[in-house]
Amino acid sequence: MKCKTIHIIAFDIPYPPNYGGAIDVFYRLKALKEKGCEIILHCFEYKRPQQKELKKYCKEIYYYPRNLRFTYYLSKTPFSVISRKNNLLLKNLTKDNHPILFEGLMSCYYLTHPSLKNRKKLFREANIEHHYYYYLALASKNIVKKLFYFMEAFKLKLFEKKLESTDIIYAISTTDEIYFKTKYPKVKSIYIPCFHPNNAVNTKIGQSDYILYHGNLSVPENIKVATYLIHNIFSKINHRCIIAGLNPSKELKDLVAKHKNIKLMANVDEQKMDELISNAQIHLLITFQATGMKIKLLHSLCSGRHIIANQTMIQGSNLEPLCHLAETDEDIISNIEKLMQIPFSKSDIKKRQQALFPDFSNHHLADLMIQSIRNEES
């Protein structure tokens, strides 16, 4: 199924694809390119440098600096949105009449601008943003950050109403799809799972001797989960446990150091992280934050062995049958003791392959997006 030219406004530079939002954006534009789309990419430069790799997939690339001026914190517009205001972006969008895909609410400053009134506008949701920031506020221990997150959540909830001006909302989970259909019934909402780096299930058969929890360890939610697992799960069992991820705090390092069976692996490269994921006997995918769909769930299903997850992690994913559900400390520990003894088999891999593909393949998801755009234009 072929596609024509499309503008994509990314909230960040989507390469390297080493965190959730970048993974979804990068593998989507890659899949759309492989389906014949010509992509005009607009992205905001903040901490991550410009990337030559993106030229392989894009007809044109424009980079814009984020404006982090202090007065923007006082604006009624969310800081994450207004800091991506750039007149050159608007000028580049109005050079033609191609559809525009806004990646995340933070890229939507110009969504309702009069110059774009007659354009096809598409919105890709990564989180229900005001929920996400509210949970960040609850998880943060820094009083200044906590206050900022609460204020940002309030502003984002008001700003979200601008989605009434979009033609299509691409929801990342069935739960979020229901939310958008209920909140904005006049806008077409479609469930499109996250794009990801896997084309097949590559899980290793057999078993190993360790349990893995991985994530960005500078994010308040992941810090909270890692701390919970250390106190309530890992310290209560005799198995080898590994916590891996970016930028762990000194407090987390000190906590891990108190337990001989727990190892912290900080800032490992992509190759090493892939090895940890593929060799682990059990993946613990626990979250207390019901926002979006966790990309690491899909990645772990394609590359890892047994998965223990709570309902908050898997809700809206349609992947419940592939995970071992556990809600209490006792349930998690019981599942660990059982699954540490069970090798992952060829039949387990076949079950996952049948459940995940083609429905979760990037080309299938790209086809769904292309067809939805065609339907809007016909």
Short mmCIF file of C-alpha atoms in Angstrom, two decimals:
data_model
loop_
_atom_site.label_atom_id
_atom_site.label_comp_id
_atom_site.label_asym_id
_atom_site.label_seq_id
_atom_site.Cartn_x
_atom_site.Cartn_y
_atom_site.Cartn_z
CA MET A 1 0.00 0.00 0.00
CA LYS A 2 1.68 3.21 -1.17
CA CYS A 3 1.67 6.56 0.57
CA LYS A 4 2.31 10.13 -0.49
CA THR A 5 4.23 12.91 1.24
CA ILE A 6 3.57 13.58 4.92
CA HIS A 7 4.91 16.07 7.46
CA ILE A 8 5.91 14.55 10.81
CA ILE A 9 6.46 16.89 13.76
CA ALA A 10 8.53 15.03 16.36
CA PHE A 11 8.85 16.42 19.89
CA ASP A 12 12.50 15.28 20.00
CA ILE A 13 15.18 13.99 17.64
CA PRO A 14 14.01 10.37 17.25
CA TYR A 15 17.47 8.84 16.79
CA PRO A 16 18.99 6.92 18.40
CA PRO A 17 15.77 5.09 19.33
CA ASN A 18 16.81 4.38 22.92
CA TYR A 19 13.74 5.43 24.89
CA GLY A 20 10.01 4.86 24.49
CA GLY A 21 8.93 7.99 22.62
CA ALA A 22 11.90 7.94 20.24
CA ILE A 23 11.38 4.23 19.51
CA ASP A 24 7.75 4.73 18.47
CA VAL A 25 8.53 7.76 16.28
CA PHE A 26 11.66 6.35 14.62
CA TYR A 27 10.24 2.96 13.66
CA ARG A 28 7.03 4.60 12.43
CA LEU A 29 8.84 6.93 10.03
CA LYS A 30 11.06 4.02 8.95
CA ALA A 31 8.01 1.83 8.21
CA LEU A 32 6.22 4.66 6.38
CA LYS A 33 9.33 5.23 4.26
CA GLU A 34 9.47 1.51 3.42
CA LYS A 35 5.83 1.76 2.34
CA GLY A 36 6.69 4.49 -0.15
CA CYS A 37 5.95 7.62 1.87
CA GLU A 38 8.06 10.71 1.40
CA ILE A 39 8.64 12.15 4.86
CA ILE A 40 9.31 15.75 5.77
CA LEU A 41 10.57 15.52 9.34
CA HIS A 42 10.48 18.41 11.78
CA CYS A 43 12.15 17.82 15.14
CA PHE A 44 13.21 19.79 18.18
CA GLU A 45 16.80 19.91 19.29
CA TYR A 46 17.20 19.49 23.03
CA LYS A 47 20.11 17.54 24.54
CA ARG A 48 20.21 15.14 21.55
CA PRO A 49 22.38 16.13 18.52
CA GLN A 50 21.33 16.22 14.85
CA GLN A 51 21.52 12.78 13.23
CA LYS A 52 22.72 11.92 9.71
CA GLU A 53 21.06 8.50 10.04
CA LEU A 54 17.63 10.12 9.68
CA LYS A 55 18.49 11.26 6.14
CA LYS A 56 18.06 7.63 5.02
CA TYR A 57 14.35 7.84 5.73
CA CYS A 58 13.39 11.47 5.16
CA LYS A 59 12.99 13.61 2.05
CA GLU A 60 13.69 16.72 4.13
CA ILE A 61 14.68 17.29 7.76
CA TYR A 62 14.29 20.51 9.72
CA TYR A 63 15.72 21.04 13.20
CA TYR A 64 14.41 23.66 15.61
CA PRO A 65 15.82 24.71 19.00
CA ARG A 66 13.57 24.48 22.04
CA ASN A 67 13.05 27.86 23.67
CA LEU A 68 13.39 27.34 27.43
CA ARG A 69 12.90 30.95 28.51
CA PHE A 70 11.72 31.35 32.11
CA THR A 71 8.60 33.37 31.22
CA TYR A 72 7.19 30.30 29.43
CA TYR A 73 6.80 28.61 32.81
CA LEU A 74 4.27 31.33 33.64
CA SER A 75 2.26 30.89 30.43
CA LYS A 76 -1.23 29.37 30.34
CA THR A 77 0.06 27.15 27.55
CA PRO A 78 1.90 24.05 28.87
CA PHE A 79 5.66 24.59 29.04
CA SER A 80 6.26 21.35 27.10
CA VAL A 81 4.15 22.82 24.27
CA ILE A 82 5.09 26.51 24.18
CA SER A 83 8.81 25.71 24.40
CA ARG A 84 8.35 24.09 20.97
CA LYS A 85 6.88 27.23 19.44
CA ASN A 86 8.90 28.26 16.39
CA ASN A 87 7.78 30.53 13.56
CA LEU A 88 10.08 28.77 11.11
CA LEU A 89 8.21 25.51 11.75
CA LEU A 90 4.93 27.16 10.80
CA LYS A 91 6.53 28.66 7.70
CA ASN A 92 7.84 25.26 6.59
CA LEU A 93 4.48 23.59 7.20
CA THR A 94 2.70 26.10 4.97
CA LYS A 95 4.99 25.57 1.96
CA ASP A 96 2.66 22.83 0.69
CA ASN A 97 -0.65 21.13 1.42
CA HIS A 98 0.50 17.70 2.64
CA PRO A 99 -1.03 16.01 5.72
CA ILE A 100 0.63 16.75 9.07
CA LEU A 101 1.25 14.16 11.78
CA PHE A 102 1.70 15.73 15.21
CA GLU A 103 3.71 13.42 17.48
CA GLY A 104 2.45 13.88 21.02
CA LEU A 105 0.56 16.80 22.52
CA MET A 106 3.83 18.69 23.10
CA SER A 107 4.25 19.09 19.31
CA CYS A 108 0.79 20.64 18.87
CA TYR A 109 1.42 24.35 19.40
CA TYR A 110 0.30 25.16 15.83
CA LEU A 111 -2.51 22.60 15.69
CA THR A 112 -5.26 25.23 15.64
CA HIS A 113 -3.36 27.94 13.77
CA PRO A 114 -5.50 29.61 11.05
CA SER A 115 -2.80 28.93 8.44
CA LEU A 116 -3.40 25.18 8.89
CA LYS A 117 -7.19 25.36 8.98
CA ASN A 118 -7.74 23.40 5.75
CA ARG A 119 -4.97 20.83 6.25
CA LYS A 120 -5.38 17.16 7.13
CA LYS A 121 -4.13 16.99 10.72
CA LEU A 122 -3.29 13.70 12.40
CA PHE A 123 -2.37 13.22 16.04
CA ARG A 124 -0.28 10.37 17.46
CA GLU A 125 -0.81 9.90 21.17
CA ALA A 126 1.99 8.50 23.30
CA ASN A 127 0.35 9.19 26.66
CA ILE A 128 -2.70 10.95 27.96
CA GLU A 129 -0.32 13.71 28.89
CA HIS A 130 -2.11 15.27 31.85
CA HIS A 131 -2.39 11.82 33.43
CA TYR A 132 1.31 11.22 32.78
CA TYR A 133 2.39 14.49 34.41
CA TYR A 134 0.02 13.96 37.33
CA TYR A 135 1.65 10.60 38.05
CA LEU A 136 5.09 12.19 37.68
CA ALA A 137 4.06 14.71 40.33
CA LEU A 138 2.95 11.96 42.68
CA ALA A 139 6.19 10.03 42.17
CA SER A 140 8.58 12.99 42.46
CA LYS A 141 10.21 13.75 45.81
CA ASN A 142 11.56 17.14 44.71
CA ILE A 143 9.06 19.80 45.81
CA VAL A 144 9.89 22.18 42.93
CA LYS A 145 9.53 19.44 40.32
CA LYS A 146 6.38 18.18 42.01
CA LEU A 147 4.78 21.62 41.77
CA PHE A 148 5.86 22.00 38.13
CA TYR A 149 4.41 18.58 37.22
CA PHE A 150 1.07 19.37 38.89
CA MET A 151 0.83 22.72 37.08
CA GLU A 152 1.84 21.17 33.76
CA ALA A 153 -0.80 18.44 34.20
CA PHE A 154 -3.49 21.09 34.77
CA LYS A 155 -2.39 23.10 31.70
CA LEU A 156 -2.18 19.99 29.50
CA LYS A 157 -5.70 18.93 30.45
CA LEU A 158 -7.01 22.28 29.19
CA PHE A 159 -4.78 22.32 26.12
CA GLU A 160 -5.87 18.81 25.10
CA LYS A 161 -9.25 20.22 24.02
CA LYS A 162 -7.50 21.50 20.89
CA LEU A 163 -7.56 17.90 19.63
CA GLU A 164 -11.11 18.64 18.49
CA SER A 165 -9.39 20.25 15.48
CA THR A 166 -7.66 17.03 14.37
CA ASP A 167 -9.00 14.66 11.73
CA ILE A 168 -7.64 11.43 13.26
CA ILE A 169 -6.30 10.45 16.67
CA TYR A 170 -4.01 7.41 16.69
CA ALA A 171 -4.29 5.93 20.19
CA ILE A 172 -1.48 3.75 21.50
CA SER A 173 -3.73 1.43 23.54
CA THR A 174 -7.34 0.28 23.47
CA THR A 175 -7.85 1.95 26.86
CA ASP A 176 -6.70 5.29 25.46
CA GLU A 177 -8.77 4.77 22.32
CA ILE A 178 -11.90 4.53 24.49
CA TYR A 179 -10.83 7.67 26.36
CA PHE A 180 -10.47 9.71 23.15
CA LYS A 181 -13.66 8.36 21.58
CA THR A 182 -15.57 9.34 24.71
CA LYS A 183 -13.91 12.75 25.12
CA TYR A 184 -13.88 13.75 21.43
CA PRO A 185 -16.69 11.80 19.72
CA LYS A 186 -16.55 13.96 16.57
CA VAL A 187 -12.93 12.99 15.90
CA LYS A 188 -12.06 9.58 14.47
CA SER A 189 -9.94 7.61 16.98
CA ILE A 190 -8.03 4.52 15.85
CA TYR A 191 -6.00 2.06 17.91
CA ILE A 192 -2.47 1.77 16.49
CA PRO A 193 -0.03 -0.06 18.83
CA CYS A 194 3.49 1.26 19.25
CA PHE A 195 6.03 0.78 16.49
CA HIS A 196 9.08 -1.15 17.64
CA PRO A 197 12.42 -2.66 16.51
CA ASN A 198 11.24 -6.26 16.18
CA ASN A 199 10.13 -8.01 12.99
CA ALA A 200 9.71 -11.41 14.64
CA VAL A 201 9.95 -13.17 17.99
CA ASN A 202 13.66 -13.81 18.60
CA THR A 203 13.42 -15.24 22.10
CA LYS A 204 16.02 -17.81 23.14
CA ILE A 205 14.87 -21.25 24.20
CA GLY A 206 16.18 -22.69 27.47
CA GLN A 207 16.67 -20.94 30.79
CA SER A 208 19.07 -18.81 32.83
CA ASP A 209 19.59 -17.85 36.46
CA TYR A 210 18.60 -14.19 36.73
CA ILE A 211 15.60 -11.86 36.87
CA LEU A 212 15.68 -8.50 35.07
CA TYR A 213 14.06 -5.12 35.62
CA HIS A 214 15.10 -2.44 33.13
CA GLY A 215 14.15 1.14 32.35
CA ASN A 216 15.27 4.76 32.47
CA LEU A 217 16.31 4.99 36.11
CA SER A 218 16.20 8.79 36.19
CA VAL A 219 12.41 8.81 35.65
CA PRO A 220 10.47 9.11 38.94
CA GLU A 221 8.07 6.27 38.07
CA ASN A 222 10.91 3.83 37.30
CA ILE A 223 12.80 4.85 40.44
CA LYS A 224 9.65 4.14 42.44
CA VAL A 225 9.23 0.70 40.84
CA ALA A 226 12.90 -0.24 41.25
CA THR A 227 12.80 0.77 44.92
CA TYR A 228 9.62 -1.23 45.45
CA LEU A 229 11.12 -4.32 43.81
CA ILE A 230 14.26 -4.13 45.95
CA HIS A 231 12.33 -3.78 49.21
CA ASN A 232 9.43 -6.11 48.50
CA ILE A 233 10.62 -8.71 45.99
CA PHE A 234 14.34 -9.00 45.27
CA SER A 235 15.40 -8.85 48.93
CA LYS A 236 12.94 -11.65 49.74
CA ILE A 237 14.27 -14.23 47.25
CA ASN A 238 17.55 -16.08 46.72
CA HIS A 239 17.78 -15.66 42.95
CA ARG A 240 20.16 -13.33 41.10
CA CYS A 241 18.45 -10.04 40.24
CA ILE A 242 19.62 -7.33 37.83
CA ILE A 243 18.37 -3.75 37.58
CA ALA A 244 19.60 -2.06 34.39
CA GLY A 245 19.04 1.39 32.96
CA LEU A 246 20.10 4.98 32.45
CA ASN A 247 21.34 7.39 35.08
CA PRO A 248 20.46 5.73 38.41
CA SER A 249 20.63 7.99 41.46
CA LYS A 250 23.13 7.61 44.30
CA GLU A 251 20.23 6.64 46.57
CA LEU A 252 19.33 3.73 44.28
CA LYS A 253 22.96 2.64 44.03
CA ASP A 254 23.30 2.69 47.82
CA LEU A 255 20.10 0.69 48.24
CA VAL A 256 21.24 -2.01 45.80
CA ALA A 257 24.64 -2.24 47.51
CA LYS A 258 22.96 -3.54 50.67
CA HIS A 259 21.88 -6.77 48.93
CA LYS A 260 24.30 -9.40 47.64
CA ASN A 261 21.85 -10.94 45.16
CA ILE A 262 21.01 -7.63 43.44
CA LYS A 263 23.23 -6.01 40.80
CA LEU A 264 22.79 -2.53 39.30
CA MET A 265 24.03 -2.06 35.72
CA ALA A 266 24.07 1.63 34.81
CA ASN A 267 24.17 3.19 31.33
CA VAL A 268 24.91 -0.01 29.45
CA ASP A 269 25.11 0.28 25.67
CA GLU A 270 22.42 -1.00 23.32
CA GLN A 271 24.22 -4.26 22.59
CA LYS A 272 24.68 -5.09 26.27
CA MET A 273 21.07 -4.22 27.07
CA ASP A 274 19.89 -6.52 24.28
CA GLU A 275 22.03 -9.31 25.77
CA LEU A 276 20.55 -8.74 29.23
CA ILE A 277 17.03 -8.83 27.82
CA SER A 278 17.51 -11.95 25.68
CA ASN A 279 19.35 -13.93 28.38
CA ALA A 280 17.12 -13.17 31.38
CA GLN A 281 14.96 -16.00 32.67
CA ILE A 282 12.24 -13.63 33.89
CA HIS A 283 11.33 -10.04 33.06
CA LEU A 284 9.55 -8.11 35.79
CA LEU A 285 7.34 -5.53 34.08
CA ILE A 286 5.65 -3.68 36.90
CA THR A 287 4.28 -0.15 36.77
CA PHE A 288 2.11 2.01 39.00
CA GLN A 289 1.39 4.47 36.20
CA ALA A 290 -1.45 3.60 33.81
CA THR A 291 -0.40 5.78 30.86
CA GLY A 292 -0.06 4.77 27.23
CA MET A 293 1.38 1.42 26.26
CA LYS A 294 4.76 0.41 27.56
CA ILE A 295 7.06 -0.27 24.59
CA LYS A 296 9.32 -2.39 26.77
CA LEU A 297 6.41 -4.84 27.17
CA LEU A 298 6.31 -5.46 23.42
CA HIS A 299 10.11 -5.53 23.13
CA SER A 300 10.39 -8.02 26.00
CA LEU A 301 7.78 -10.27 24.40
CA CYS A 302 9.78 -10.32 21.17
CA SER A 303 13.21 -10.78 22.74
CA GLY A 304 12.81 -12.09 26.29
CA ARG A 305 11.66 -15.23 28.06
CA HIS A 306 9.01 -15.35 30.81
CA ILE A 307 7.23 -12.11 31.68
CA ILE A 308 5.60 -11.28 34.99
CA ALA A 309 3.47 -8.13 34.73
CA ASN A 310 0.77 -6.37 36.69
CA GLN A 311 -2.58 -5.33 35.24
CA THR A 312 -1.55 -1.67 35.05
CA MET A 313 1.31 -2.62 32.74
CA ILE A 314 -0.72 -4.69 30.29
CA GLN A 315 -4.11 -2.95 30.27
CA GLY A 316 -5.22 -1.87 26.83
CA SER A 317 -2.48 -3.87 25.09
CA ASN A 318 -4.41 -7.06 24.16
CA LEU A 319 -1.28 -8.94 25.27
CA GLU A 320 -2.57 -10.36 28.55
CA PRO A 321 -2.46 -14.03 27.39
CA LEU A 322 1.30 -13.79 26.81
CA CYS A 323 2.15 -12.63 30.34
CA HIS A 324 1.95 -14.04 33.86
CA LEU A 325 -0.30 -11.65 35.77
CA ALA A 326 0.66 -10.82 39.36
CA GLU A 327 -0.76 -8.05 41.55
CA THR A 328 0.56 -8.71 45.05
CA ASP A 329 4.05 -9.29 46.44
CA GLU A 330 3.08 -12.87 47.18
CA ASP A 331 1.84 -13.43 43.62
CA ILE A 332 5.03 -12.02 42.12
CA ILE A 333 7.30 -14.14 44.33
CA SER A 334 5.21 -17.26 43.72
CA ASN A 335 5.44 -16.75 39.95
CA ILE A 336 9.19 -16.17 40.19
CA GLU A 337 9.77 -19.41 42.10
CA LYS A 338 7.71 -21.34 39.54
CA LEU A 339 9.10 -19.76 36.35
CA MET A 340 12.76 -19.95 37.39
CA GLN A 341 12.39 -23.71 37.02
CA ILE A 342 10.68 -23.72 33.61
CA PRO A 343 12.77 -23.52 30.39
CA PHE A 344 11.33 -21.37 27.60
CA SER A 345 10.31 -23.69 24.78
CA LYS A 346 9.80 -23.63 21.01
CA SER A 347 6.05 -23.91 21.58
CA ASP A 348 6.19 -20.77 23.77
CA ILE A 349 7.92 -18.92 20.94
CA LYS A 350 5.36 -20.15 18.41
CA LYS A 351 2.51 -18.96 20.64
CA ARG A 352 4.02 -15.47 20.82
CA GLN A 353 4.75 -15.33 17.10
CA GLN A 354 1.13 -16.17 16.26
CA ALA A 355 -0.21 -13.63 18.75
CA LEU A 356 2.08 -10.75 17.78
CA PHE A 357 2.46 -11.01 14.01
CA PRO A 358 1.26 -9.67 11.68
CA ASP A 359 -1.01 -7.56 13.93
CA PHE A 360 1.91 -5.88 15.71
CA SER A 361 4.28 -5.73 12.72
CA ASN A 362 5.43 -2.25 11.72
CA HIS A 363 4.42 -2.67 8.08
CA HIS A 364 0.90 -3.71 9.10
CA LEU A 365 0.62 -0.70 11.42
CA ALA A 366 1.92 1.60 8.67
CA ASP A 367 -0.71 0.21 6.28
CA LEU A 368 -3.44 1.02 8.83
CA MET A 369 -2.23 4.61 9.08
CA ILE A 370 -1.92 5.07 5.32
CA GLN A 371 -5.39 3.64 4.70
CA SER A 372 -6.92 5.89 7.37
CA ILE A 373 -5.39 8.97 5.71
CA ARG A 374 -6.69 7.87 2.30
CA ASN A 375 -10.17 7.37 3.74
CA GLU A 376 -10.13 10.91 5.12
CA GLU A 377 -9.10 12.35 1.77
CA SER A 378 -11.59 10.41 -0.35
#
